Amino acid sequence: MKFKIIHLLLLLTTTSFYGQFGPQQIISTNADLAIRAIPIDMDADGFMDILSASYLDGKVAWYRNTDGEGNFSEEIIITTALPSIERLLLADLDGDGDQDLVYTTNLGQRIAWMEHLDGLGSFGTENLISSGLYPYDIAIGDIDNDGDLDLVAELFGAVPANFLVWFENTDGEGAFLYHDINEFPQISGEMKLTDIDNDSDLDIITSFIYSGGGESLIWYENISEGNFNEPIELYAFDFLVSEYTLIKLIHPADVNNDGKIDLIFETHLEGLPARLSWAENLGGAGNFEAPILIANVGMWLNSIQSYDLDLDGDLDILATIYLPGTYVWFENLDGLGNFGPQQTIYDADANAAFIDSDEWPDIVSSSPFDDTIAWYKNLGELGLEELDHPSITIYPNPTDGIITISSEEIISDIRVYNLLGQQFSAILNGNQLNLESLPAGVYYLAIQMESGNKQVQKIVLH
């Protein structure tokens, strides 16, 4: 459990971002072996609060961003009854519009959830989903396409009885029903939900030794409504050739902008440098190109994520290196999966969010080494290069969904991002943009002109 954890929320601005950060600003030193610090607007006031989980004291707590400037309250304890908590996710399991807590614990080997009662940070008692088998990993998504969120789990039992299962949300309010998917001898890496074959349902990607030798990337096709096919081997590593046979992390993303989900992953063996690679999805039917090396990253990774960090229309890669807890990124140079060299963002344990009001992405950290939850201000003015932008006017702002954009130049492209850096499709019809399909919240419009100029505008959607 000696690791450092990093999350980065993408902040979009009208300047070029290089990542200069100020000194540590401590939020709490009372999280005994802190393992998670998750940015979330817990009380729906438009400010990013922080949710934390700590392993040894079994505590889940949150800290209110009192003024939107990074001044935090004392911890608000949700529970201290989760010793050995290992996974903590946020998901709206009961369909009431706020984020509930979903978690796993080693002690008692439980998967459970707590209801967010009022959307203001008050939570109910534990609702048990599973117990008795060790929950190695969990993922959340609408498996049966019925409009609510289900849960998939990798459960470890007595060797060789390890199970891949899913729990159906039977009523849309968090009552779950167990379904078997497969039994296998062992797994070693993450499990992710994604639509590999572009048929509008969620498939499962994981890894294990499928046919002898090295590990394999494995695909479970969701045939219909949670009925899964037998495992399909997407790529098998040859132990004698590659020596990188342990697939620890898997991240699905469209790396080359062709509309198909590719796979980014880390492979390593103890004592050897870890490799970050990606494999191209050739046709959406389980055919993948051989892995393409992105970088040797030394010690193994703790996380892989993807965001369009430089707002050029393709996905870059963010990763956390285990030691010394370094957060790095790799630029997707051409939108085709040719990546630049490793660039260090921050040499510390970190997560990130919009903590203050200056529209730069600050860093939030959870450190098990000193039990500290903290944040680091992004000193954007010390690491930016001003761009000469034409005048753009957007109105009304705040908006109920339809906005008008007035520009001195011809607009060639608009992308819409939320506070987590997730991109949404948007079509400009004349000078109007329709955002009515998006949930209420804060968004950023990355506006590209035919001249090459770019501007980013913040909007509030009611």
Short mmCIF file of C-alpha atoms in Angstrom, two decimals:
data_model
loop_
_atom_site.label_atom_id
_atom_site.label_comp_id
_atom_site.label_asym_id
_atom_site.label_seq_id
_atom_site.Cartn_x
_atom_site.Cartn_y
_atom_site.Cartn_z
CA MET A 1 0.00 0.00 0.00
CA LYS A 2 3.02 2.34 -0.21
CA PHE A 3 2.06 4.42 -3.19
CA LYS A 4 1.08 7.89 -4.23
CA ILE A 5 -2.06 8.66 -6.16
CA ILE A 6 -2.65 11.31 -8.81
CA HIS A 7 -5.78 12.60 -10.56
CA LEU A 8 -5.71 15.50 -12.98
CA LEU A 9 -8.75 17.49 -14.00
CA LEU A 10 -8.26 19.34 -17.22
CA LEU A 11 -8.56 23.11 -17.00
CA LEU A 12 -9.21 24.95 -20.22
CA THR A 13 -8.05 28.55 -20.60
CA THR A 14 -7.25 31.08 -23.28
CA THR A 15 -3.51 30.62 -22.71
CA SER A 16 -0.87 27.96 -23.21
CA PHE A 17 -0.35 25.87 -20.05
CA TYR A 18 3.05 24.71 -18.84
CA GLY A 19 2.25 23.70 -15.26
CA GLN A 20 3.93 25.86 -12.60
CA PHE A 21 2.72 25.06 -9.08
CA GLY A 22 3.03 26.79 -5.75
CA PRO A 23 3.89 25.31 -2.36
CA GLN A 24 1.86 22.68 -0.58
CA GLN A 25 -1.29 23.99 1.10
CA ILE A 26 -2.35 21.39 3.65
CA ILE A 27 -6.02 20.55 3.97
CA SER A 28 -5.64 17.75 6.54
CA THR A 29 -2.96 15.61 8.16
CA ASN A 30 -5.52 13.33 9.76
CA ALA A 31 -5.99 10.68 7.05
CA ASP A 32 -4.22 7.55 8.28
CA LEU A 33 -2.59 6.15 5.12
CA ALA A 34 -4.54 8.28 2.69
CA ILE A 35 -5.27 6.41 -0.54
CA ARG A 36 -7.75 8.63 -2.39
CA ALA A 37 -8.47 12.31 -2.88
CA ILE A 38 -11.30 12.81 -5.35
CA PRO A 39 -12.46 16.25 -6.50
CA ILE A 40 -16.25 16.58 -6.44
CA ASP A 41 -18.77 19.37 -5.95
CA MET A 42 -20.30 17.57 -2.99
CA ASP A 43 -22.78 20.25 -1.91
CA ALA A 44 -23.79 21.60 -5.35
CA ASP A 45 -22.53 25.13 -4.71
CA GLY A 46 -20.35 25.30 -7.85
CA PHE A 47 -17.05 24.88 -5.94
CA MET A 48 -14.90 21.76 -6.13
CA ASP A 49 -14.72 20.03 -2.76
CA ILE A 50 -12.49 17.04 -1.94
CA LEU A 51 -13.51 13.52 -0.94
CA SER A 52 -10.86 11.37 0.75
CA ALA A 53 -10.42 7.77 1.84
CA SER A 54 -7.77 6.44 4.23
CA TYR A 55 -6.84 2.79 4.58
CA LEU A 56 -5.78 2.29 8.20
CA ASP A 57 -8.44 4.31 10.01
CA GLY A 58 -11.21 3.22 7.61
CA LYS A 59 -12.32 6.80 7.14
CA VAL A 60 -14.15 8.43 4.27
CA ALA A 61 -14.50 12.18 4.67
CA TRP A 62 -14.97 15.31 2.63
CA TYR A 63 -13.70 18.86 2.85
CA ARG A 64 -15.87 21.80 1.80
CA ASN A 65 -14.32 24.44 -0.43
CA THR A 66 -15.85 27.28 1.55
CA ASP A 67 -15.28 30.19 -0.83
CA GLY A 68 -14.19 28.73 -4.18
CA GLU A 69 -10.65 29.97 -3.48
CA GLY A 70 -9.20 26.83 -1.90
CA ASN A 71 -10.02 27.58 1.72
CA PHE A 72 -11.31 24.28 3.07
CA SER A 73 -13.37 23.34 6.08
CA GLU A 74 -12.37 20.80 8.67
CA GLU A 75 -13.07 17.22 7.66
CA ILE A 76 -16.72 16.23 7.46
CA ILE A 77 -16.71 12.54 8.31
CA ILE A 78 -18.97 10.26 6.33
CA THR A 79 -17.84 7.04 8.03
CA THR A 80 -14.96 5.57 10.04
CA ALA A 81 -16.18 1.99 9.65
CA LEU A 82 -14.27 0.98 6.51
CA PRO A 83 -10.83 -0.29 7.61
CA SER A 84 -8.80 -1.62 4.68
CA ILE A 85 -10.81 0.32 2.11
CA GLU A 86 -9.18 -0.21 -1.28
CA ARG A 87 -11.48 1.15 -4.00
CA LEU A 88 -13.65 4.26 -3.85
CA LEU A 89 -15.80 5.31 -6.80
CA LEU A 90 -18.57 7.85 -7.32
CA ALA A 91 -21.71 6.88 -9.25
CA ASP A 92 -25.42 7.67 -9.21
CA LEU A 93 -26.68 4.17 -8.37
CA ASP A 94 -30.19 5.20 -7.34
CA GLY A 95 -30.87 7.57 -10.22
CA ASP A 96 -31.63 10.64 -8.11
CA GLY A 97 -29.08 12.91 -9.76
CA ASP A 98 -26.32 12.96 -7.14
CA GLN A 99 -23.17 10.89 -6.68
CA ASP A 100 -23.30 7.94 -4.28
CA LEU A 101 -20.23 6.22 -2.79
CA VAL A 102 -19.23 2.79 -4.09
CA TYR A 103 -16.32 1.03 -2.43
CA THR A 104 -14.49 -2.23 -1.72
CA THR A 105 -12.77 -3.34 1.48
CA ASN A 106 -10.20 -6.05 2.12
CA LEU A 107 -11.50 -6.60 5.65
CA GLY A 108 -14.72 -8.53 5.19
CA GLN A 109 -14.07 -8.61 1.45
CA ARG A 110 -17.05 -6.39 0.73
CA ILE A 111 -18.45 -4.45 -2.17
CA ALA A 112 -20.98 -1.92 -0.93
CA TRP A 113 -22.44 1.52 -1.51
CA MET A 114 -23.80 4.44 0.49
CA GLU A 115 -26.61 6.65 -0.75
CA HIS A 116 -26.03 10.39 -1.10
CA LEU A 117 -29.20 11.40 0.67
CA ASP A 118 -29.64 15.09 -0.06
CA GLY A 119 -27.10 16.09 -2.70
CA LEU A 120 -25.43 18.24 -0.04
CA GLY A 121 -22.95 15.76 1.46
CA SER A 122 -25.08 13.66 3.82
CA PHE A 123 -24.89 9.89 3.32
CA GLY A 124 -26.92 6.91 4.45
CA THR A 125 -25.84 3.58 5.88
CA GLU A 126 -24.02 0.82 4.02
CA ASN A 127 -25.86 -1.19 1.36
CA LEU A 128 -24.06 -4.50 0.82
CA ILE A 129 -23.60 -5.74 -2.75
CA SER A 130 -21.19 -8.66 -2.22
CA SER A 131 -19.04 -10.27 0.49
CA GLY A 132 -16.94 -13.38 1.05
CA LEU A 133 -14.71 -13.19 -2.05
CA TYR A 134 -11.92 -10.64 -2.36
CA PRO A 135 -12.95 -7.84 -4.76
CA TYR A 136 -9.80 -7.29 -6.82
CA ASP A 137 -11.36 -4.67 -9.05
CA ILE A 138 -14.75 -3.15 -9.83
CA ALA A 139 -16.18 -1.05 -12.65
CA ILE A 140 -19.52 0.70 -13.05
CA GLY A 141 -21.65 1.11 -16.17
CA ASP A 142 -25.02 0.34 -17.74
CA ILE A 143 -24.38 -3.29 -18.71
CA ASP A 144 -27.91 -4.21 -19.81
CA ASN A 145 -28.80 -0.88 -21.47
CA ASP A 146 -31.83 -0.28 -19.24
CA GLY A 147 -30.88 3.24 -18.19
CA ASP A 148 -29.37 2.55 -14.76
CA LEU A 149 -25.87 1.75 -13.52
CA ASP A 150 -24.76 -1.83 -12.89
CA LEU A 151 -21.48 -3.11 -11.44
CA VAL A 152 -18.86 -5.56 -12.74
CA ALA A 153 -16.35 -7.20 -10.39
CA GLU A 154 -13.30 -9.44 -10.42
CA LEU A 155 -13.58 -11.65 -7.34
CA PHE A 156 -10.74 -13.77 -5.94
CA GLY A 157 -11.51 -17.01 -4.11
CA ALA A 158 -9.55 -20.15 -3.39
CA VAL A 159 -7.21 -20.87 -6.34
CA PRO A 160 -8.20 -21.57 -9.04
CA ALA A 161 -11.70 -20.27 -8.28
CA ASN A 162 -11.57 -16.64 -9.40
CA PHE A 163 -14.66 -15.11 -10.92
CA LEU A 164 -15.70 -12.36 -13.27
CA VAL A 165 -19.27 -11.37 -12.39
CA TRP A 166 -21.75 -8.56 -12.78
CA PHE A 167 -24.43 -7.21 -10.48
CA GLU A 168 -27.61 -6.03 -12.15
CA ASN A 169 -29.26 -2.90 -10.76
CA THR A 170 -32.72 -4.44 -10.86
CA ASP A 171 -34.84 -1.43 -9.90
CA GLY A 172 -32.64 1.53 -10.81
CA GLU A 173 -32.40 2.36 -7.12
CA GLY A 174 -29.45 0.22 -6.07
CA ALA A 175 -30.93 -3.27 -5.50
CA PHE A 176 -28.46 -5.69 -7.13
CA LEU A 177 -28.72 -9.21 -8.57
CA TYR A 178 -25.64 -11.42 -9.10
CA HIS A 179 -24.76 -12.85 -12.54
CA ASP A 180 -21.80 -15.09 -13.44
CA ILE A 181 -19.69 -14.21 -16.47
CA ASN A 182 -16.65 -16.49 -16.28
CA GLU A 183 -14.29 -18.44 -14.02
CA PHE A 184 -10.55 -18.25 -14.62
CA PRO A 185 -7.30 -19.32 -12.94
CA GLN A 186 -5.84 -15.86 -12.30
CA ILE A 187 -5.81 -12.22 -13.29
CA SER A 188 -3.24 -9.55 -12.60
CA GLY A 189 -4.47 -6.32 -14.12
CA GLU A 190 -7.27 -3.83 -14.24
CA MET A 191 -10.71 -4.41 -15.68
CA LYS A 192 -12.36 -1.73 -17.80
CA LEU A 193 -15.77 -1.29 -19.41
CA THR A 194 -15.83 0.07 -22.95
CA ASP A 195 -17.55 -0.50 -26.30
CA ILE A 196 -14.82 -2.31 -28.25
CA ASP A 197 -17.02 -3.34 -31.21
CA ASN A 198 -19.09 -0.14 -31.60
CA ASP A 199 -22.43 -1.90 -31.06
CA SER A 200 -23.66 0.52 -28.37
CA ASP A 201 -23.16 -1.71 -25.34
CA LEU A 202 -20.38 -2.04 -22.78
CA ASP A 203 -17.86 -4.87 -23.17
CA ILE A 204 -15.24 -5.95 -20.62
CA ILE A 205 -11.47 -5.67 -21.12
CA THR A 206 -9.08 -7.40 -18.73
CA SER A 207 -5.96 -9.59 -18.80
CA PHE A 208 -4.83 -13.04 -17.74
CA ILE A 209 -2.79 -16.03 -18.99
CA TYR A 210 -5.15 -17.40 -21.61
CA SER A 211 -3.15 -19.85 -23.72
CA GLY A 212 0.11 -20.37 -21.86
CA GLY A 213 3.26 -18.26 -21.86
CA GLY A 214 2.80 -14.55 -21.28
CA GLU A 215 -0.34 -12.70 -20.36
CA SER A 216 -3.02 -11.75 -22.85
CA LEU A 217 -5.34 -8.82 -23.34
CA ILE A 218 -8.83 -10.31 -23.05
CA TRP A 219 -12.17 -9.11 -24.40
CA TYR A 220 -15.58 -10.27 -23.16
CA GLU A 221 -18.11 -9.21 -25.76
CA ASN A 222 -21.46 -8.05 -24.43
CA ILE A 223 -23.73 -9.86 -26.88
CA SER A 224 -26.93 -8.32 -25.52
CA GLU A 225 -28.19 -6.96 -22.20
CA GLY A 226 -25.40 -8.41 -20.08
CA ASN A 227 -25.03 -11.77 -21.83
CA PHE A 228 -21.32 -12.12 -22.49
CA ASN A 229 -19.42 -14.21 -24.99
CA GLU A 230 -16.55 -16.52 -24.08
CA PRO A 231 -13.25 -14.65 -23.59
CA ILE A 232 -11.55 -13.54 -26.80
CA GLU A 233 -7.77 -13.12 -26.85
CA LEU A 234 -6.94 -9.73 -28.36
CA TYR A 235 -3.17 -10.00 -28.05
CA ALA A 236 -0.87 -12.56 -26.42
CA PHE A 237 2.58 -11.65 -25.13
CA ASP A 238 5.34 -14.16 -25.79
CA PHE A 239 7.33 -14.50 -22.59
CA LEU A 240 10.51 -15.63 -24.35
CA VAL A 241 10.41 -12.68 -26.75
CA SER A 242 9.06 -9.73 -24.85
CA GLU A 243 9.74 -10.50 -21.19
CA TYR A 244 6.98 -7.97 -20.47
CA THR A 245 4.18 -10.32 -19.59
CA LEU A 246 2.46 -8.75 -16.60
CA ILE A 247 -0.31 -6.42 -17.81
CA LYS A 248 -1.05 -4.23 -14.81
CA LEU A 249 -3.02 -1.27 -16.18
CA ILE A 250 -5.42 -1.00 -19.13
CA HIS A 251 -7.00 2.20 -20.43
CA PRO A 252 -9.42 2.28 -23.39
CA ALA A 253 -9.32 5.39 -25.60
CA ASP A 254 -9.55 6.41 -29.26
CA VAL A 255 -5.86 7.17 -29.72
CA ASN A 256 -5.83 7.75 -33.48
CA ASN A 257 -9.20 9.51 -33.95
CA ASP A 258 -10.72 6.83 -36.17
CA GLY A 259 -13.87 6.30 -34.09
CA LYS A 260 -12.74 2.95 -32.64
CA ILE A 261 -11.59 2.28 -29.07
CA ASP A 262 -7.89 1.43 -28.88
CA LEU A 263 -6.10 0.14 -25.78
CA ILE A 264 -3.35 1.85 -23.83
CA PHE A 265 -1.63 -0.39 -21.30
CA GLU A 266 1.40 -0.98 -19.10
CA THR A 267 3.44 -4.19 -19.10
CA HIS A 268 6.29 -5.18 -16.80
CA LEU A 269 8.02 -7.85 -14.77
CA GLU A 270 9.63 -7.29 -11.40
CA GLY A 271 13.14 -5.90 -11.79
CA LEU A 272 12.61 -4.71 -15.35
CA PRO A 273 11.51 -1.27 -16.57
CA ALA A 274 7.81 -0.91 -17.20
CA ARG A 275 6.60 -0.19 -20.73
CA LEU A 276 3.75 2.08 -21.75
CA SER A 277 2.28 0.96 -25.07
CA TRP A 278 -0.89 1.13 -27.16
CA ALA A 279 -2.59 -1.27 -29.56
CA GLU A 280 -4.73 -0.07 -32.46
CA ASN A 281 -8.27 -1.40 -32.87
CA LEU A 282 -8.27 -2.37 -36.54
CA GLY A 283 -11.93 -3.05 -37.13
CA GLY A 284 -14.05 -3.14 -34.01
CA ALA A 285 -14.38 -6.92 -34.11
CA GLY A 286 -11.52 -7.91 -31.83
CA ASN A 287 -8.69 -7.39 -34.31
CA PHE A 288 -5.81 -5.39 -32.85
CA GLU A 289 -2.45 -4.34 -34.20
CA ALA A 290 0.71 -5.41 -32.34
CA PRO A 291 1.54 -3.05 -29.44
CA ILE A 292 3.38 0.17 -30.25
CA LEU A 293 5.84 1.32 -27.60
CA ILE A 294 5.25 4.81 -26.24
CA ALA A 295 7.96 4.89 -23.55
CA ASN A 296 9.94 2.94 -21.01
CA VAL A 297 8.77 4.44 -17.72
CA GLY A 298 11.07 2.88 -15.13
CA MET A 299 9.09 1.76 -12.09
CA TRP A 300 5.57 0.53 -12.76
CA LEU A 301 2.64 2.89 -13.12
CA ASN A 302 -0.21 3.58 -10.72
CA SER A 303 -2.61 5.07 -13.24
CA ILE A 304 -3.19 5.77 -16.93
CA GLN A 305 -5.65 8.41 -18.13
CA SER A 306 -6.27 10.28 -21.37
CA TYR A 307 -7.32 13.89 -21.99
CA ASP A 308 -6.96 16.41 -24.78
CA LEU A 309 -4.53 18.46 -22.70
CA ASP A 310 -3.42 20.80 -25.47
CA LEU A 311 -6.88 21.21 -27.07
CA ASP A 312 -5.72 20.09 -30.49
CA GLY A 313 -8.49 17.53 -31.01
CA ASP A 314 -6.69 14.33 -29.98
CA LEU A 315 -6.11 12.45 -26.73
CA ASP A 316 -2.84 12.80 -24.87
CA ILE A 317 -1.78 10.36 -22.14
CA LEU A 318 -1.46 11.10 -18.42
CA ALA A 319 0.27 8.61 -16.16
CA THR A 320 1.45 8.24 -12.57
CA ILE A 321 4.83 6.58 -12.02
CA TYR A 322 4.88 4.54 -8.80
CA LEU A 323 8.11 5.99 -7.41
CA PRO A 324 8.67 8.82 -6.79
CA GLY A 325 4.98 9.47 -7.44
CA THR A 326 5.69 11.48 -10.58
CA TYR A 327 2.83 12.66 -12.75
CA VAL A 328 3.79 12.75 -16.44
CA TRP A 329 2.12 13.27 -19.80
CA PHE A 330 2.81 12.29 -23.38
CA GLU A 331 1.59 14.53 -26.19
CA ASN A 332 -0.25 12.90 -29.08
CA LEU A 333 1.72 14.76 -31.74
CA ASP A 334 -0.37 14.12 -34.83
CA GLY A 335 -3.66 12.60 -33.67
CA LEU A 336 -2.52 9.25 -35.06
CA GLY A 337 -0.88 7.82 -31.95
CA ASN A 338 2.67 9.10 -32.44
CA PHE A 339 3.60 10.39 -29.00
CA GLY A 340 6.22 12.86 -27.86
CA PRO A 341 8.68 12.32 -25.00
CA GLN A 342 7.72 12.08 -21.37
CA GLN A 343 6.99 15.47 -19.79
CA THR A 344 6.83 15.80 -16.01
CA ILE A 345 3.95 17.80 -14.59
CA TYR A 346 4.62 17.42 -10.90
CA ASP A 347 7.12 15.49 -8.78
CA ALA A 348 4.75 14.62 -5.96
CA ASP A 349 1.67 12.66 -5.12
CA ALA A 350 -1.27 14.53 -6.58
CA ASN A 351 -4.80 14.71 -7.90
CA ALA A 352 -6.26 17.90 -9.33
CA ALA A 353 -9.33 20.10 -9.71
CA PHE A 354 -10.57 23.67 -10.10
CA ILE A 355 -9.88 24.63 -6.50
CA ASP A 356 -9.81 28.43 -6.76
CA SER A 357 -11.39 30.96 -9.10
CA ASP A 358 -8.45 31.80 -11.37
CA GLU A 359 -9.37 29.22 -14.02
CA TRP A 360 -6.14 27.22 -13.79
CA PRO A 361 -6.02 23.53 -12.79
CA ASP A 362 -4.73 23.14 -9.26
CA ILE A 363 -3.29 19.93 -7.84
CA VAL A 364 -4.95 17.88 -5.09
CA SER A 365 -2.91 15.20 -3.35
CA SER A 366 -3.37 12.18 -1.11
CA SER A 367 -0.17 10.90 0.44
CA PRO A 368 -0.05 7.65 2.47
CA PHE A 369 3.49 8.49 3.55
CA ASP A 370 2.48 11.41 5.79
CA ASP A 371 -1.33 11.00 5.99
CA THR A 372 -1.80 14.33 4.26
CA ILE A 373 -4.54 15.72 2.04
CA ALA A 374 -3.29 18.90 0.36
CA TRP A 375 -3.49 21.12 -2.70
CA TYR A 376 -1.04 23.09 -4.83
CA LYS A 377 -2.01 26.32 -6.58
CA ASN A 378 -1.38 26.49 -10.31
CA LEU A 379 0.63 29.71 -10.81
CA GLY A 380 -0.50 30.07 -14.40
CA GLU A 381 0.96 33.56 -14.82
CA LEU A 382 4.46 32.14 -14.19
CA GLY A 383 4.22 29.51 -16.87
CA LEU A 384 2.11 30.76 -19.70
CA GLU A 385 2.48 32.30 -23.08
CA GLU A 386 -0.22 34.81 -23.96
CA LEU A 387 -1.99 34.26 -27.27
CA ASP A 388 -3.38 37.04 -29.44
CA HIS A 389 -7.07 36.23 -29.71
CA PRO A 390 -9.82 37.91 -31.71
CA SER A 391 -12.88 39.11 -29.88
CA ILE A 392 -15.51 36.44 -29.21
CA THR A 393 -18.78 37.10 -27.45
CA ILE A 394 -21.01 34.36 -26.04
CA TYR A 395 -24.51 35.03 -24.75
CA PRO A 396 -26.56 34.40 -22.73
CA ASN A 397 -24.18 33.16 -20.06
CA PRO A 398 -25.44 31.55 -17.82
CA THR A 399 -27.63 29.75 -20.33
CA ASP A 400 -30.55 27.33 -20.41
CA GLY A 401 -29.00 25.50 -23.36
CA ILE A 402 -29.00 27.69 -26.50
CA ILE A 403 -26.10 30.11 -26.82
CA THR A 404 -25.16 32.59 -29.53
CA ILE A 405 -21.50 33.01 -30.51
CA SER A 406 -20.31 36.22 -32.14
CA SER A 407 -16.78 36.24 -33.57
CA GLU A 408 -14.63 38.58 -35.66
CA GLU A 409 -13.20 35.54 -37.46
CA ILE A 410 -14.65 32.44 -39.08
CA ILE A 411 -15.01 29.58 -36.58
CA SER A 412 -13.79 26.21 -37.87
CA ASP A 413 -14.36 23.99 -34.83
CA ILE A 414 -15.87 24.01 -31.33
CA ARG A 415 -15.31 21.43 -28.61
CA VAL A 416 -17.17 21.31 -25.30
CA TYR A 417 -15.50 20.07 -22.10
CA ASN A 418 -16.75 19.63 -18.55
CA LEU A 419 -14.75 20.18 -15.36
CA LEU A 420 -13.31 16.67 -15.59
CA GLY A 421 -11.91 17.28 -19.07
CA GLN A 422 -14.48 15.02 -20.73
CA GLN A 423 -15.35 16.11 -24.26
CA PHE A 424 -18.89 16.37 -25.60
CA SER A 425 -20.04 16.70 -29.19
CA ALA A 426 -21.39 20.09 -30.28
CA ILE A 427 -22.60 21.38 -33.65
CA LEU A 428 -22.60 25.07 -34.49
CA ASN A 429 -25.73 25.92 -36.49
CA GLY A 430 -25.13 29.34 -37.92
CA ASN A 431 -24.01 31.26 -34.87
CA GLN A 432 -25.95 29.18 -32.33
CA LEU A 433 -24.80 26.21 -30.25
CA ASN A 434 -27.31 23.82 -28.67
CA LEU A 435 -26.23 22.39 -25.29
CA GLU A 436 -29.68 21.34 -24.10
CA SER A 437 -28.73 17.64 -24.02
CA LEU A 438 -26.00 18.23 -21.42
CA PRO A 439 -26.60 18.14 -17.66
CA ALA A 440 -26.45 21.40 -15.73
CA GLY A 441 -22.96 22.46 -14.73
CA VAL A 442 -19.85 24.41 -15.70
CA TYR A 443 -18.38 23.86 -19.17
CA TYR A 444 -15.59 25.23 -21.34
CA LEU A 445 -15.85 25.91 -25.07
CA ALA A 446 -12.61 25.45 -27.02
CA ILE A 447 -13.17 27.58 -30.12
CA GLN A 448 -10.86 27.17 -33.11
CA MET A 449 -10.74 29.78 -35.88
CA GLU A 450 -9.78 29.14 -39.51
CA SER A 451 -6.79 31.46 -39.00
CA GLY A 452 -5.39 29.10 -36.37
CA ASN A 453 -6.31 31.32 -33.44
CA LYS A 454 -7.94 29.59 -30.51
CA GLN A 455 -9.97 30.83 -27.56
CA VAL A 456 -11.56 29.08 -24.61
CA GLN A 457 -14.67 30.44 -22.89
CA LYS A 458 -16.26 29.32 -19.63
CA ILE A 459 -20.05 28.93 -19.57
CA VAL A 460 -22.58 27.95 -16.94
CA LEU A 461 -25.48 25.72 -18.02
CA HIS A 462 -28.62 25.80 -15.85
#
